[in-house]
Short mmCIF file of C-alpha atoms in Angstrom, two decimals:
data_model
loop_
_atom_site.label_atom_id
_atom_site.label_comp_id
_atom_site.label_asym_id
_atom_site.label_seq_id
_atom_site.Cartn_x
_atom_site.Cartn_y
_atom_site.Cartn_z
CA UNK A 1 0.00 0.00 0.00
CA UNK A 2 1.30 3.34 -0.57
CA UNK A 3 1.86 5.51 2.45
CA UNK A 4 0.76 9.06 2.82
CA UNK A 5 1.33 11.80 0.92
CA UNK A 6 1.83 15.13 0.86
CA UNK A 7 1.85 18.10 -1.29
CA UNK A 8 3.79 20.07 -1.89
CA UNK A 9 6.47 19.31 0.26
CA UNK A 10 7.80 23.08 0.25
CA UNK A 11 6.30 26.29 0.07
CA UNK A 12 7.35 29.99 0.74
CA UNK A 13 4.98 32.73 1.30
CA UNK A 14 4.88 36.26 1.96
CA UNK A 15 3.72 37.60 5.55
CA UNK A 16 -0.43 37.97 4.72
CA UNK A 17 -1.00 35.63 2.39
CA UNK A 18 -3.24 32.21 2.66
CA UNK A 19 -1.98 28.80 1.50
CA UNK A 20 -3.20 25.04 1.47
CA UNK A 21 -1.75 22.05 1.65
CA UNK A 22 -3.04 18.75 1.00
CA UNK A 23 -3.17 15.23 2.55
CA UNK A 24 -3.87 11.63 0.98
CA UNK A 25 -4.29 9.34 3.78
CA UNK A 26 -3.30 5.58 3.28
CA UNK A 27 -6.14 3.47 1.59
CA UNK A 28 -8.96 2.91 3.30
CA UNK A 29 -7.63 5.25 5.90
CA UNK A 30 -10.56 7.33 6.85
CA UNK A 31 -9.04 9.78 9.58
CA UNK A 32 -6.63 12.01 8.85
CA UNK A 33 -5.31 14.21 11.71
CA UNK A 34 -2.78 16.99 11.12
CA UNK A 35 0.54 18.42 13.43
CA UNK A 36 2.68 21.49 13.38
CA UNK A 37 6.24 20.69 13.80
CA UNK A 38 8.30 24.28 14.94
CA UNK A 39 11.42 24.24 17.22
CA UNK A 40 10.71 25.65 19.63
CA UNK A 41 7.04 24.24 20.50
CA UNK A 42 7.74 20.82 19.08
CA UNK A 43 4.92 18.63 17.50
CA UNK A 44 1.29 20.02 17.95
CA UNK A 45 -2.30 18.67 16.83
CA UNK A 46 -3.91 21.01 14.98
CA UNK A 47 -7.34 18.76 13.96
CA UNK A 48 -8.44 15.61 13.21
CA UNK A 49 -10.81 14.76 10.27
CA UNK A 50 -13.12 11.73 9.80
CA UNK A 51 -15.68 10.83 7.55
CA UNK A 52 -15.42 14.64 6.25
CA UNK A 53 -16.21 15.87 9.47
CA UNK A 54 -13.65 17.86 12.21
CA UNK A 55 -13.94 15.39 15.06
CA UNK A 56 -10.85 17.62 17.17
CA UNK A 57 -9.53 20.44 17.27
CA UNK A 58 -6.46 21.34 19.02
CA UNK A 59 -5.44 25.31 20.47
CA UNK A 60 -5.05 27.05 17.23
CA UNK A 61 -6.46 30.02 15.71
CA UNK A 62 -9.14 30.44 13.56
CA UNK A 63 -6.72 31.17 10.89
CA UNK A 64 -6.28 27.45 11.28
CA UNK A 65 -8.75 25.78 9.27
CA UNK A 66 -9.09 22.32 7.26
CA UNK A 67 -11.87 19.96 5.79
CA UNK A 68 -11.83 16.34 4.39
CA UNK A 69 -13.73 15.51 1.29
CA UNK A 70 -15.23 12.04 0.60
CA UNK A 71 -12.47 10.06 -0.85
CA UNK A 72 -11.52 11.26 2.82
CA UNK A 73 -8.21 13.60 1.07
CA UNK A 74 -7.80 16.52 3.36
CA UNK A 75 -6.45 19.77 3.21
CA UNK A 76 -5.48 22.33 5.87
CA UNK A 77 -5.78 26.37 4.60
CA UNK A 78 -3.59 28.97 7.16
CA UNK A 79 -4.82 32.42 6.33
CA UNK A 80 -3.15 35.37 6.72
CA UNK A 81 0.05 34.07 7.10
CA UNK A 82 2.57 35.05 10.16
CA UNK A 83 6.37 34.50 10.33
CA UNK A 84 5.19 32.14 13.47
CA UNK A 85 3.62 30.30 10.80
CA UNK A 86 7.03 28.64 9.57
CA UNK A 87 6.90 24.73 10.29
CA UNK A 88 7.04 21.43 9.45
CA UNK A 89 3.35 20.83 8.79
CA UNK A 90 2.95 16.71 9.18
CA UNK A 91 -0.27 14.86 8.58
CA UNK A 92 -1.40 10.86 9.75
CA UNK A 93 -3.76 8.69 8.81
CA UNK A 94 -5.43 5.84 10.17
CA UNK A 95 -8.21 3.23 9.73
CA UNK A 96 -11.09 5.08 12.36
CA UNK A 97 -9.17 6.75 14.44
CA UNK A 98 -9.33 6.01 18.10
CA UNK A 99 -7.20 3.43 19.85
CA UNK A 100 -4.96 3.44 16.70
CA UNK A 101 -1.36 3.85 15.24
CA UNK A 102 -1.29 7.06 12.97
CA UNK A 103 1.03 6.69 10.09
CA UNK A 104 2.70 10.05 9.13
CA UNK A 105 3.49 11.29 5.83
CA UNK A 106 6.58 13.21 4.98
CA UNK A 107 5.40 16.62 6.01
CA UNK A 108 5.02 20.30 3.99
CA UNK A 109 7.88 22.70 4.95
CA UNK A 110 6.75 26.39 4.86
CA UNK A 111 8.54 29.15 5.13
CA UNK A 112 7.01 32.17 6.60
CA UNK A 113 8.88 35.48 4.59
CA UNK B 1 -3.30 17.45 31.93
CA UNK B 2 -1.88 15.88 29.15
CA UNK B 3 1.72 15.71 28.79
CA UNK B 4 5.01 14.14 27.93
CA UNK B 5 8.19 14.16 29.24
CA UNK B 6 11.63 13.13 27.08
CA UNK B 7 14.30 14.79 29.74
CA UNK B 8 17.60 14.09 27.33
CA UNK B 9 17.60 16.68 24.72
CA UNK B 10 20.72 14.75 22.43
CA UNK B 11 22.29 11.65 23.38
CA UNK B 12 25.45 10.23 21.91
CA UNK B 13 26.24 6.62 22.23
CA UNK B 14 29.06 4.83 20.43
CA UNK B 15 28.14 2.44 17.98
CA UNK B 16 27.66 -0.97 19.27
CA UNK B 17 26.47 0.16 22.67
CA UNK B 18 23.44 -0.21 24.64
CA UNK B 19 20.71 2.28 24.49
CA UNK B 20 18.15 3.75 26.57
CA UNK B 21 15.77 6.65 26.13
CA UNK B 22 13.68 8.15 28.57
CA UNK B 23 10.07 8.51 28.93
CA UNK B 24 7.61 10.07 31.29
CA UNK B 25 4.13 10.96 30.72
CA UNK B 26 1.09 12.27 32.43
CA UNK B 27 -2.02 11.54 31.01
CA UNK B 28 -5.96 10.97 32.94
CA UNK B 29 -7.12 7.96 31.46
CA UNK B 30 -5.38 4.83 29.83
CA UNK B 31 -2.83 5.71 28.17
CA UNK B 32 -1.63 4.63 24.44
CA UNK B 33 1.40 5.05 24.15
CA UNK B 34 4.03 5.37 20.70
CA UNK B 35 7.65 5.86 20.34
CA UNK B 36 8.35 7.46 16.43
CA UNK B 37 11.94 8.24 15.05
CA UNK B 38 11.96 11.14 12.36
CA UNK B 39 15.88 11.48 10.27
CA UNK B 40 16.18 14.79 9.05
CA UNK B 41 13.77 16.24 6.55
CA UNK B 42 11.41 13.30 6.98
CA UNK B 43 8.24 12.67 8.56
CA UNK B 44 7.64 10.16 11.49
CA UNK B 45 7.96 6.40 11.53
CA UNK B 46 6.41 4.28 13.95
CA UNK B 47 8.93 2.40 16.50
CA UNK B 48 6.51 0.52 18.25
CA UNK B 49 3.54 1.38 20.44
CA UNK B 50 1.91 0.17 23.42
CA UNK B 51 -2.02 -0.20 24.06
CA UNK B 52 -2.17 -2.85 26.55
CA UNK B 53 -1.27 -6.49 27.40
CA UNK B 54 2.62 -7.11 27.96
CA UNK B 55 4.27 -4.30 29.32
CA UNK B 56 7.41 -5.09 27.16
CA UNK B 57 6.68 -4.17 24.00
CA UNK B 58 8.80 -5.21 20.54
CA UNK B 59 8.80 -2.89 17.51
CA UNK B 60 11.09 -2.59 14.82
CA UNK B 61 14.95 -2.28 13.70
CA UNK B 62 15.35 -4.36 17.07
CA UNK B 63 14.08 -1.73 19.67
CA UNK B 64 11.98 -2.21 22.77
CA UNK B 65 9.95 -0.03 25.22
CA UNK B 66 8.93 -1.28 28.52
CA UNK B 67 5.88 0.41 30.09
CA UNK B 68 5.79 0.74 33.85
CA UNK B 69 2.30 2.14 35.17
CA UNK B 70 4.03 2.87 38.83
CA UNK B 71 6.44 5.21 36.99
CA UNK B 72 4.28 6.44 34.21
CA UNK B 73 7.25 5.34 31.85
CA UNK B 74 7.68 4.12 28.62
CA UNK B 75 11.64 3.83 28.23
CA UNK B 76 12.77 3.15 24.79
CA UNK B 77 15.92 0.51 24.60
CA UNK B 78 18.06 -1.07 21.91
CA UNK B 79 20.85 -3.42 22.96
CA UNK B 80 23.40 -2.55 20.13
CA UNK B 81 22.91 0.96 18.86
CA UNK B 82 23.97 1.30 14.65
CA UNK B 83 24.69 3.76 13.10
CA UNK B 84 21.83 3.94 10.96
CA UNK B 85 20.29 4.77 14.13
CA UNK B 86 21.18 8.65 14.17
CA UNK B 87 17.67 10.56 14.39
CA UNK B 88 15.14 12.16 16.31
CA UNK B 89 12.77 10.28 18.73
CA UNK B 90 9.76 11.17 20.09
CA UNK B 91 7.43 9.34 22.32
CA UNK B 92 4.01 10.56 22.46
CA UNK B 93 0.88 9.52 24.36
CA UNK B 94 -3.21 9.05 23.18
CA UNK B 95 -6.39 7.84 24.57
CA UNK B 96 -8.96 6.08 23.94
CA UNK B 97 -11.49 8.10 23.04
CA UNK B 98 -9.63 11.15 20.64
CA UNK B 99 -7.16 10.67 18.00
CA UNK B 100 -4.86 13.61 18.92
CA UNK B 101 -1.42 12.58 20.01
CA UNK B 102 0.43 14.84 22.67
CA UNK B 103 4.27 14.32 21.84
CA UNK B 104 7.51 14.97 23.92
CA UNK B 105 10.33 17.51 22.65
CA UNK B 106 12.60 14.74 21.43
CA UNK B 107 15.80 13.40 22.12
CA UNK B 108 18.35 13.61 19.24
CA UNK B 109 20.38 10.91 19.28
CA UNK B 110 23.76 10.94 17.63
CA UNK B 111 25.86 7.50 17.10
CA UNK B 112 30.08 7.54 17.06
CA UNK B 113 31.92 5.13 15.42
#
């Protein structure tokens, strides 16, 4: 099976701007959660997505925002961009969810300008 | 509150060596545990995880973790470190009912010939 994968896996933007990046979870995989990777806060959910619906939500802003669509692809949007906003943005799939091993996909480095 | 605890920032063992990474969490209901290894400019690869059963736990590229309740521990161990080994690990910790993983800060560990 192929893993997960993510696009693109770099981006620059401009301070102000929006951007989106996409997920395919593993298939059959019908959760797909997302992290922010930064060093100095480390690894931090953002959301979780299942069956096209935002089942979590972790302690971001509303600038912060995804969905899943039925083939259960996701995509996260950051709007209005801040140089904060630089990361390693990883997302992980898994069969329902709960009580199971995420599998993470390479990750989508942005850089913040 | 949820949290993780990975109290050696960088490790450096010589190859060949025993190894042993530490691993404290604090977390209100059962835990799930997960020890992932990321090499630089990659996503995260699943080590092994724990949900419950044997309190040793096997995963792969011959690593173990051995959970200890009393402790709230989940100590990652390899007998003879290689040096394919070099990377970034990170234990995290789930529950049962959400899918969002709370991660430690990592400990980078670097292998000597």
């Amino acid at each position: 099976k192929a893993g997960v994968t993510q696009t693109p896996r770099y981006l620059i933007k401009t301070r102000g701007q929006q951007v989106t990046l996409s997920c395919s979870p593993i298939s059959g995989h019908r959760s797909v959660s997302w992290y922010q990777q930064t060093p100095g806060q480390g690894l931090q959910f953002l959301f979780e997505y299942f069956s096209e619906t935002q089942r979590n939500k972790g302690n971001f802003p509303g600038r912060f925002s995804g969905r899943q669509f039925s083939n259960s692809r996701s995509e996260m949007n950051v709007s209005t961009l801040e140089l904060g906003d630089s990361a390693l943005y990883l997302c992980a799939s898994s069969l329902k969810g709960t009580q199971e091993t995420q599998y993470f996909g390479p990750g989508t480095r942005l850089l913040v300008l | 509150a949820q949290s993780v605890t990975q109290p050696d920032i960088h490790i450096t063992v010589s190859e060949g060596a025993s190894l042993e990474l530490r691993c404290n969490y604090s977390y209100g209901a059962t835990p799930y545990l997960f020890w992932y290894v990321q090499s630089p400019g990659q996503g995260l690869q699943l080590l092994l995880k724990y949900f419950s059963g044997d309190t040793l736990v096997q995963g792969i590229k011959g690593f173990e973790a051995e959970f200890k309740r009393s402790q709230s521990s989940f100590n990652l161990r390899k007998p003879s470190v290689h040096w394919s080994d070099a990377a970034e690990y990170f234990c995290a910790v789930g529950g049962a009912g959400a899918n969002n993983l709370f991660f430690g800060t990592g400990t980078r560990l670097t292998v000597i010939p």
